[in-house]
Coordinates of C-alpha atoms in Angstrom, one line a residue:
X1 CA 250.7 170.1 90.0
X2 CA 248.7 167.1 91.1
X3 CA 248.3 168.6 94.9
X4 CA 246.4 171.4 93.0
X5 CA 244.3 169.6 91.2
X6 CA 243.5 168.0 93.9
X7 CA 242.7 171.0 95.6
X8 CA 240.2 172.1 92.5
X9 CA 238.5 169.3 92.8
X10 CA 237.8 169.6 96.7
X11 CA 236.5 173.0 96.4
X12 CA 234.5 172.5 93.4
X13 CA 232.6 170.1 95.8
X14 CA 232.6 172.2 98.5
X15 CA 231.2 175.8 96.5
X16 CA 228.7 174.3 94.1
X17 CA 225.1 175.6 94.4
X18 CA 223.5 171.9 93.4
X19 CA 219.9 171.9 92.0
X20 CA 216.9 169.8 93.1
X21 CA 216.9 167.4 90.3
X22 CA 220.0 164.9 88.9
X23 CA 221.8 166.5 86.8
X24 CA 222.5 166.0 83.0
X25 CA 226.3 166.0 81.5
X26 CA 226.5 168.6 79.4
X27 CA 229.7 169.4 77.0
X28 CA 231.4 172.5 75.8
X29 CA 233.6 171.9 73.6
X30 CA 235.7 169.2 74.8
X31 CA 235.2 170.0 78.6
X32 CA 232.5 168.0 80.3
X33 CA 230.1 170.0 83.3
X34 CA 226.4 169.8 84.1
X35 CA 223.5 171.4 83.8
X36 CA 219.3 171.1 84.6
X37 CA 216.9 170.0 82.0
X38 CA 216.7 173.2 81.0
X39 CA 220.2 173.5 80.0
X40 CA 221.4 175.8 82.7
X41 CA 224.7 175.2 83.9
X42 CA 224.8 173.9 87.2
X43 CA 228.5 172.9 87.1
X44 CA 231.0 174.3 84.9
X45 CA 232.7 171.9 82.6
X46 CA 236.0 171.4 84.2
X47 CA 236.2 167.4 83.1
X48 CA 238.2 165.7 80.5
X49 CA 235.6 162.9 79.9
X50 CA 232.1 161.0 81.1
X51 CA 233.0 157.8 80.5
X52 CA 230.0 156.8 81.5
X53 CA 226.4 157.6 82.8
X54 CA 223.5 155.6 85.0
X55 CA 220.5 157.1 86.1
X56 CA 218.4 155.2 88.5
X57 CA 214.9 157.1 88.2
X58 CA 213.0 155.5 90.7
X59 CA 215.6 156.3 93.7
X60 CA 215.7 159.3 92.2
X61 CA 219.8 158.6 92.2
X62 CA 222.5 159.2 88.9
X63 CA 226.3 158.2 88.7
X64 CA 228.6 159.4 86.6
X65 CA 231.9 157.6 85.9
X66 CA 234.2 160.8 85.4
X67 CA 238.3 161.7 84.1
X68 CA 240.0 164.7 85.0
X69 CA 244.1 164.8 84.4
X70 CA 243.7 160.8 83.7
X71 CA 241.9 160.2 87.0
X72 CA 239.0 158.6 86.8
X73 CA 236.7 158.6 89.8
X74 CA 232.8 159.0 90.1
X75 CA 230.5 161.4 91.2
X76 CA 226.5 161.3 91.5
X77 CA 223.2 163.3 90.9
X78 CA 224.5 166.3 92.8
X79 CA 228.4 166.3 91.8
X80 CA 229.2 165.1 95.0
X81 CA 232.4 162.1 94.8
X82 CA 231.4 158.4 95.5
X83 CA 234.5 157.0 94.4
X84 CA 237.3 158.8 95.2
X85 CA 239.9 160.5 92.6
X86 CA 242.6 158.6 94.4
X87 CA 242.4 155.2 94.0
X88 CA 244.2 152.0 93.4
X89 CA 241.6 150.4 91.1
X90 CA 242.3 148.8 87.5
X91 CA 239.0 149.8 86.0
X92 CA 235.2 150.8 87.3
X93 CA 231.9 150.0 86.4
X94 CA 228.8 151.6 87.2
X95 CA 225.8 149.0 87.8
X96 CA 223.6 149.8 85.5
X97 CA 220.0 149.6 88.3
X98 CA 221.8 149.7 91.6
X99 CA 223.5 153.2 90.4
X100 CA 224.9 153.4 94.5
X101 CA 226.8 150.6 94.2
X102 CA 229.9 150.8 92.0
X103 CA 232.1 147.6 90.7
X104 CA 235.5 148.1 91.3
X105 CA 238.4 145.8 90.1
X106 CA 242.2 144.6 90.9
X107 CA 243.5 142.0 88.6
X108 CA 240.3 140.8 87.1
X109 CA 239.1 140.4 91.0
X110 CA 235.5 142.1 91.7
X111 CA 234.7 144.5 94.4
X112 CA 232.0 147.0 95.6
X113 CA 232.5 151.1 96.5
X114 CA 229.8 152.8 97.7
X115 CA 229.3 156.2 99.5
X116 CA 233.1 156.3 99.3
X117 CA 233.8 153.1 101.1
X118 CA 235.2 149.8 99.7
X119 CA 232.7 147.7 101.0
X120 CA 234.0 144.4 99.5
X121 CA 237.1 144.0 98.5
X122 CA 238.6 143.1 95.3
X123 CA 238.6 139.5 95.6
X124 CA 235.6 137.5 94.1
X125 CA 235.0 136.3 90.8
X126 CA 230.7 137.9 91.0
X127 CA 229.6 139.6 93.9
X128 CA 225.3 140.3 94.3
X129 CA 223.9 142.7 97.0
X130 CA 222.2 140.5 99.6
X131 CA 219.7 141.7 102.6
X132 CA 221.0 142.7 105.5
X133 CA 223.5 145.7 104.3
X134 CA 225.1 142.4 103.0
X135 CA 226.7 140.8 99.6
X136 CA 227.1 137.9 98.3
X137 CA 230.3 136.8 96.9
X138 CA 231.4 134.5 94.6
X139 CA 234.9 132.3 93.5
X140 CA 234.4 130.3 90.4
X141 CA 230.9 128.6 91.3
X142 CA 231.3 128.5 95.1
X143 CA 229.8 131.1 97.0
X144 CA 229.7 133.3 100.3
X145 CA 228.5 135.9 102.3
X146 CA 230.1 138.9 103.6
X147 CA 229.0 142.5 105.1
X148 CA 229.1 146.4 105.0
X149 CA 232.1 146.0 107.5
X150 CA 234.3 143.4 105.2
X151 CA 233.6 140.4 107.8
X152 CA 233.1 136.9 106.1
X153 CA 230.4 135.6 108.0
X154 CA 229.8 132.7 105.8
X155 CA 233.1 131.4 104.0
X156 CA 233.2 131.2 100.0
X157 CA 232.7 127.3 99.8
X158 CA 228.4 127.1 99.7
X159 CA 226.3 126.0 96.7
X160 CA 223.6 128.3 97.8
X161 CA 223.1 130.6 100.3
X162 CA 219.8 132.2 101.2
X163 CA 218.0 134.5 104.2
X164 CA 216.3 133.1 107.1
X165 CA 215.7 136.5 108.5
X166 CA 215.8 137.8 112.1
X167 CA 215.9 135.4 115.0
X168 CA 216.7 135.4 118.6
X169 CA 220.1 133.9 119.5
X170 CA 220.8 134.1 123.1
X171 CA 218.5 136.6 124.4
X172 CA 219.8 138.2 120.9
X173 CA 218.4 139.9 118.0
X174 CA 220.4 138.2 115.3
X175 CA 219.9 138.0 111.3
X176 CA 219.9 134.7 110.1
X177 CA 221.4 132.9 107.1
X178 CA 220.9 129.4 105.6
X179 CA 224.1 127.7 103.6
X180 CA 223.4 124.7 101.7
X181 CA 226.9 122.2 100.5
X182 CA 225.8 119.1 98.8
X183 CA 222.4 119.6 99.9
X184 CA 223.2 119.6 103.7
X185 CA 221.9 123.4 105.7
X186 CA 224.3 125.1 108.2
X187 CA 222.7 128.1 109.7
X188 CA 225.0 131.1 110.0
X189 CA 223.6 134.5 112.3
X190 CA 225.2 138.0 111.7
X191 CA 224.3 141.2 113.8
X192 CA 221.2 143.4 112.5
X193 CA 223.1 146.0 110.5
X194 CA 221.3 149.2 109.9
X195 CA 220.9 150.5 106.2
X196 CA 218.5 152.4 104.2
X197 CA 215.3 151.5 103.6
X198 CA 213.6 151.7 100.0
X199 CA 210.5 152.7 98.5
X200 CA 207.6 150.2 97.0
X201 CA 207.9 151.1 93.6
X202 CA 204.2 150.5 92.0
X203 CA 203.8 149.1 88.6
X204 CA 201.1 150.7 86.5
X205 CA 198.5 148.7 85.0
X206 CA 198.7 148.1 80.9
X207 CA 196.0 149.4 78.6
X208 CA 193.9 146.4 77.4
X209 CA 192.5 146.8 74.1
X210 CA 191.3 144.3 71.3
X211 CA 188.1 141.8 71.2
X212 CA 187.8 138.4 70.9
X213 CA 186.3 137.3 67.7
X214 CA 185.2 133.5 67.0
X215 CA 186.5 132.0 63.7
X216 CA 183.0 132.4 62.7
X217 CA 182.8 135.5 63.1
X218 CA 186.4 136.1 61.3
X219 CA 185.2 134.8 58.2
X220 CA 181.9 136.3 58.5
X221 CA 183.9 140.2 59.0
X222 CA 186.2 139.3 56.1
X223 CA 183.3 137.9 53.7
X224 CA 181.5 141.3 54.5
X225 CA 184.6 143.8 53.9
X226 CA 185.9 141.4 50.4
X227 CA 182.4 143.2 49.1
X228 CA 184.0 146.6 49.1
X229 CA 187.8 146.1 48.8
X230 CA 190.0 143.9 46.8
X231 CA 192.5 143.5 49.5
X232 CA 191.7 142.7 53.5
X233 CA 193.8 141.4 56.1
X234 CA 192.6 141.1 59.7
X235 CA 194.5 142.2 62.8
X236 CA 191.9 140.7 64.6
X237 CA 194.3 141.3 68.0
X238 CA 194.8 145.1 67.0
X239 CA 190.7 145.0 66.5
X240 CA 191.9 146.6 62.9
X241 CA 192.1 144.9 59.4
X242 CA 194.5 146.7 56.8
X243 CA 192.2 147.1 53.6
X244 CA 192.2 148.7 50.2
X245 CA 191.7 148.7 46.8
X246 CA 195.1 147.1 46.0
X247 CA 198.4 146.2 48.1
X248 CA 200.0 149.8 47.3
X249 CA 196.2 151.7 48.2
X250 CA 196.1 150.1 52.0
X251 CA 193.8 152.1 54.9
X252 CA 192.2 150.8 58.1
X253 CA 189.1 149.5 58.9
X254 CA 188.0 149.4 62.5
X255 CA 186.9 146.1 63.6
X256 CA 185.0 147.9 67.1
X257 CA 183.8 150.6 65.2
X258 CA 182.7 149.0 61.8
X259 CA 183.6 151.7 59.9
X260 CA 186.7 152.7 58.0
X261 CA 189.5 155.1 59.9
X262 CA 192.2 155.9 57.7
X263 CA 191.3 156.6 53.9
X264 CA 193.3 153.3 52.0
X265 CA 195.4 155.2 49.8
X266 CA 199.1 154.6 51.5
X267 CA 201.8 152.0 50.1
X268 CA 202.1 150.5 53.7
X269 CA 200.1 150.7 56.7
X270 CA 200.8 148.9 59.9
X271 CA 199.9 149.2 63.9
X272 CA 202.4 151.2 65.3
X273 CA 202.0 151.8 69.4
X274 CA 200.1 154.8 70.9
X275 CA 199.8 158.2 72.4
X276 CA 197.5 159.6 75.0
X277 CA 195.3 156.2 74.5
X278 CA 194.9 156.8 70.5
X279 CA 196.0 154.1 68.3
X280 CA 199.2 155.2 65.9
X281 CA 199.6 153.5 62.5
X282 CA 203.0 153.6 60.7
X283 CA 202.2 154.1 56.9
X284 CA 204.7 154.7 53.8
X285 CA 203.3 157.4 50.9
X286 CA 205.3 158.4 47.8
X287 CA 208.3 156.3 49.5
X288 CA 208.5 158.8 52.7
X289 CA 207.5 157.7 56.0
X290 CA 205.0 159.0 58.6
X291 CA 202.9 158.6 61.3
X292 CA 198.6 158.4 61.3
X293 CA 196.4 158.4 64.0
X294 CA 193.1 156.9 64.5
X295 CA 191.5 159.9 63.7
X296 CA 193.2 160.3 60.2
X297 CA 195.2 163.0 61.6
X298 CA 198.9 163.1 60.9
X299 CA 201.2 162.6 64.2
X300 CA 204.4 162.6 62.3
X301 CA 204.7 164.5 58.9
X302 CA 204.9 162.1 55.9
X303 CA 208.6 163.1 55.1
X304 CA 211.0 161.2 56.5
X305 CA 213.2 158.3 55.2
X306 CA 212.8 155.8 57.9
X307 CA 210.4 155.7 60.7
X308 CA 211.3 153.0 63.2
X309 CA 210.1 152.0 67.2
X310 CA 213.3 151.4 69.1
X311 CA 211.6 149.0 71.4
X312 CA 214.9 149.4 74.0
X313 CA 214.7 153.2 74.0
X314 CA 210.6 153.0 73.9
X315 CA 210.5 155.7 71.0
X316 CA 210.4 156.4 66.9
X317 CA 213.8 156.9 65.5
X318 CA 213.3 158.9 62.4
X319 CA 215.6 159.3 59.3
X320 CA 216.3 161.7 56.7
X321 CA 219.2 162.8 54.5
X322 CA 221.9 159.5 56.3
X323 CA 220.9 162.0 60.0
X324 CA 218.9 160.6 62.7
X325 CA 216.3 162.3 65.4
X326 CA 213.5 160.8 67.8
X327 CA 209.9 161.0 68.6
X328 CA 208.9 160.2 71.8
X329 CA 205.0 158.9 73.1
X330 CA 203.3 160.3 75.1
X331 CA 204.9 163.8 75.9
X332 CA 204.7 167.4 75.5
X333 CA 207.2 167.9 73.1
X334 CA 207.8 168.1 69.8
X335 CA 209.6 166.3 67.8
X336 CA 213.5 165.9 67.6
X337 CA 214.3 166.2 63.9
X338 CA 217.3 165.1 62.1
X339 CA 220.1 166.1 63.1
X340 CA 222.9 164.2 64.6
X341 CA 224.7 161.1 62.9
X342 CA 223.2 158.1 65.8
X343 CA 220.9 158.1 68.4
X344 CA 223.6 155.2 70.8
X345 CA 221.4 155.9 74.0
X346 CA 218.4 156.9 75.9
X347 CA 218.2 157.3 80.1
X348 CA 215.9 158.2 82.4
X349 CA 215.4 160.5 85.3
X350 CA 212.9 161.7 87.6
X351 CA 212.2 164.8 87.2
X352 CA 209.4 165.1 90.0
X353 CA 206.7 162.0 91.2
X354 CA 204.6 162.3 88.2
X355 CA 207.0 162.9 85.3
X356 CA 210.3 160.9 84.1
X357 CA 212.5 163.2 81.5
X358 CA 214.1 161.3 78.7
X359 CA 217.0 161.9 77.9
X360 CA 219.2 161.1 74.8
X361 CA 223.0 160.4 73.9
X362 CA 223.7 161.4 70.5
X363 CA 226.5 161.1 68.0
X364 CA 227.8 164.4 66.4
X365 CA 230.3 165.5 63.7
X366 CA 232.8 166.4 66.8
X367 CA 231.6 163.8 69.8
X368 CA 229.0 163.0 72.0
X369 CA 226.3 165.2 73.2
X370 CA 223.1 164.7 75.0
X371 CA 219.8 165.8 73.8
X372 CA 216.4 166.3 75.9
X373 CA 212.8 164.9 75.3
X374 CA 212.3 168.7 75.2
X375 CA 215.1 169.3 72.4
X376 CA 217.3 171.1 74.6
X377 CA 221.0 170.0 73.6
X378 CA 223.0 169.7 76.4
X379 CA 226.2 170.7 74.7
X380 CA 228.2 173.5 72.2
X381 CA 230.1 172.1 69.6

């Protein structure tokens, strides 16, 4: 039985038609696949479990920590094993950055698999991936070096360990190492070992908004806007103050503009993030939540029981009848409504060089599912 599972497995690998982009687990039932963004099944569900999922979206890599018959082993963005099904390991972890790199343990002793090859064996208490296709390694506070091929080139007794980079050793190319023990250097020299290089990733620049305004001129705006309402409060640093004729009528007044934005007539108002460069304001009506923007245009209907920003997941979580759904800035889409009993996670993955898709792990009445920033659910209950 187990020789043809085996033998499943192998030729699922080996007949697959993968697509382009990572894929995205999607569940039928209680069988686990994949599909595209789209939700077209790429590879029939055949697993008994994703235990667990890490997308790395500038690398453009995934990893999947996977269970079939009560072997777990991992596979990444095109299905293809990492980890093997047979192994002798206690548990796995997938790094949650470094998604090619997979922690591996014995005992309670820390390892490294990657491309399908223990590359540091279970033996260290912490182990950190170091330059030179090499790792760091760790027992208790003491630490050491070793490399892609398992050789210790610098035993696990240093306090610190850094690179010198490469040097010429006897007519040698050699990479260099400095070890430090009670503050004393020793030099240690490996050979060059070849691995892969990466791409610069390129932060973008943030959106400065606001003025600066004087204290003078504070009191002078608030003296001027007291003359019309009977409540103000600046946001001098959103370049906004919250104004109305009492705490439960609030609107916006536009501190750059000098003019009034939102009509004060909501129970709350508050700054709330933006979308395609236009300020969004979070505001309570009737007790049902919603979203405004600058323009005094609704963005998100005022309807909803809760309407929170999920700084971690970088999107609204929205609320209504004890069921939860998402809006995320600055896409296409539309929103996610209510539906599903938690939102637990968000990923994501690089669809192409301009465009990262979100993607969402949900809670259900029978399991976990994902969803798509596009509303696609990737599974059938």
């Amino acid at each position: 039985m187990l020789q043809r599972f085996f033998y499943f497995i192998s030729l699922l690998f080996v007949t697959v038609v993968f697509s382009q982009n990572s894929l995205i687990p999607f569940r039928d039932g209680k069988k686990w696949g994949f599909c595209d963004t789209l939700g077209k099944i790429v590879v029939k569900p055949y697993l008994d479990t994703i235990h667990d999922v890490r997308y790395d979206y500038f690398f453009k890599n995934a990893a999947f920590l996977v269970e079939k018959n009560k072997k777990k082993f991992v596979v990444n963005e095109s299905n293809q094993l990492v980890l093997p099904v047979i192994n002798a390991y206690d548990s796995i972890r997938l790094k949650e950055f470094d998604v090619k790199y997979i922690e591996v343990y014995k005992k309670g002793k820390l390892g490294i698999v990657k491309d399908l090859k223990e590359k540091v064996p279970c033996l260290y208490d912490e182990v950190v991936v170091a330059a030179n296709a090499s790792y760091y390694v760790y027992i208790g506070k003491k630490c050491g070096l070793i490399n892609e091929n398992k050789k210790l080139v610098i035993p696990v007794r240093f306090d610190e360990i850094s690179p010198i980079g490469e040097e010429v050793i006897a007519g040698k190319n050699k990479f260099g190492w400095e070890a430090i023990l009670a503050d004393k250097p020793q030099k240690f020299y490996d050979a060059i070992q070849t691995e892969e290089g990466q791409e610069m990733v390129v932060g973008t620049k943030e959106l400065a908004r606001g003025s600066y305004y004087s204290d003078k001129e504070l009191i002078q705006i608030k003296n001027e806007l007291s003359k019309k309402f009977t409540y103000v409060e600046l946001k001098e640093y959103d370049d906004i103050a919250i104004i109305g004729n009492s705490k439960s009528q609030l609107g916006v007044y536009s501190l750059e503009k000098k003019s009034v934005i939102i009509n004060p007539q909501y129970e709350f108002i508050e700054f709330a993030g933006e979308d395609s460069e236009k300020r969004l304001f979070k505001v309570k009506y009737q007790n049902k939540w919603g979203l405004i923007d600058e323009d005094n245009k609704v963005f998100l209907p005022i309807q909803y029981d809760s309407v929170d920003f999920n700084s971690h997941f970088n999107l609204f979580i929205i609320s209504l009848n004890d069921k939860a759904g998402f809006k995320i800035l600055n896409t296409i889409y539309s929103t996610v409504e209510p539906k599903y009993l938690k939102i637990i996670d968000k990923h994501s993955l690089q669809v192409n060089d301009s465009w990262n898709f979100s993607l969402l792990q949900v809670l259900t009445e029978k399991g976990y599912g994902f969803v798509g920033e596009n509303g696609v659910e990737y599974f059938k209950d």
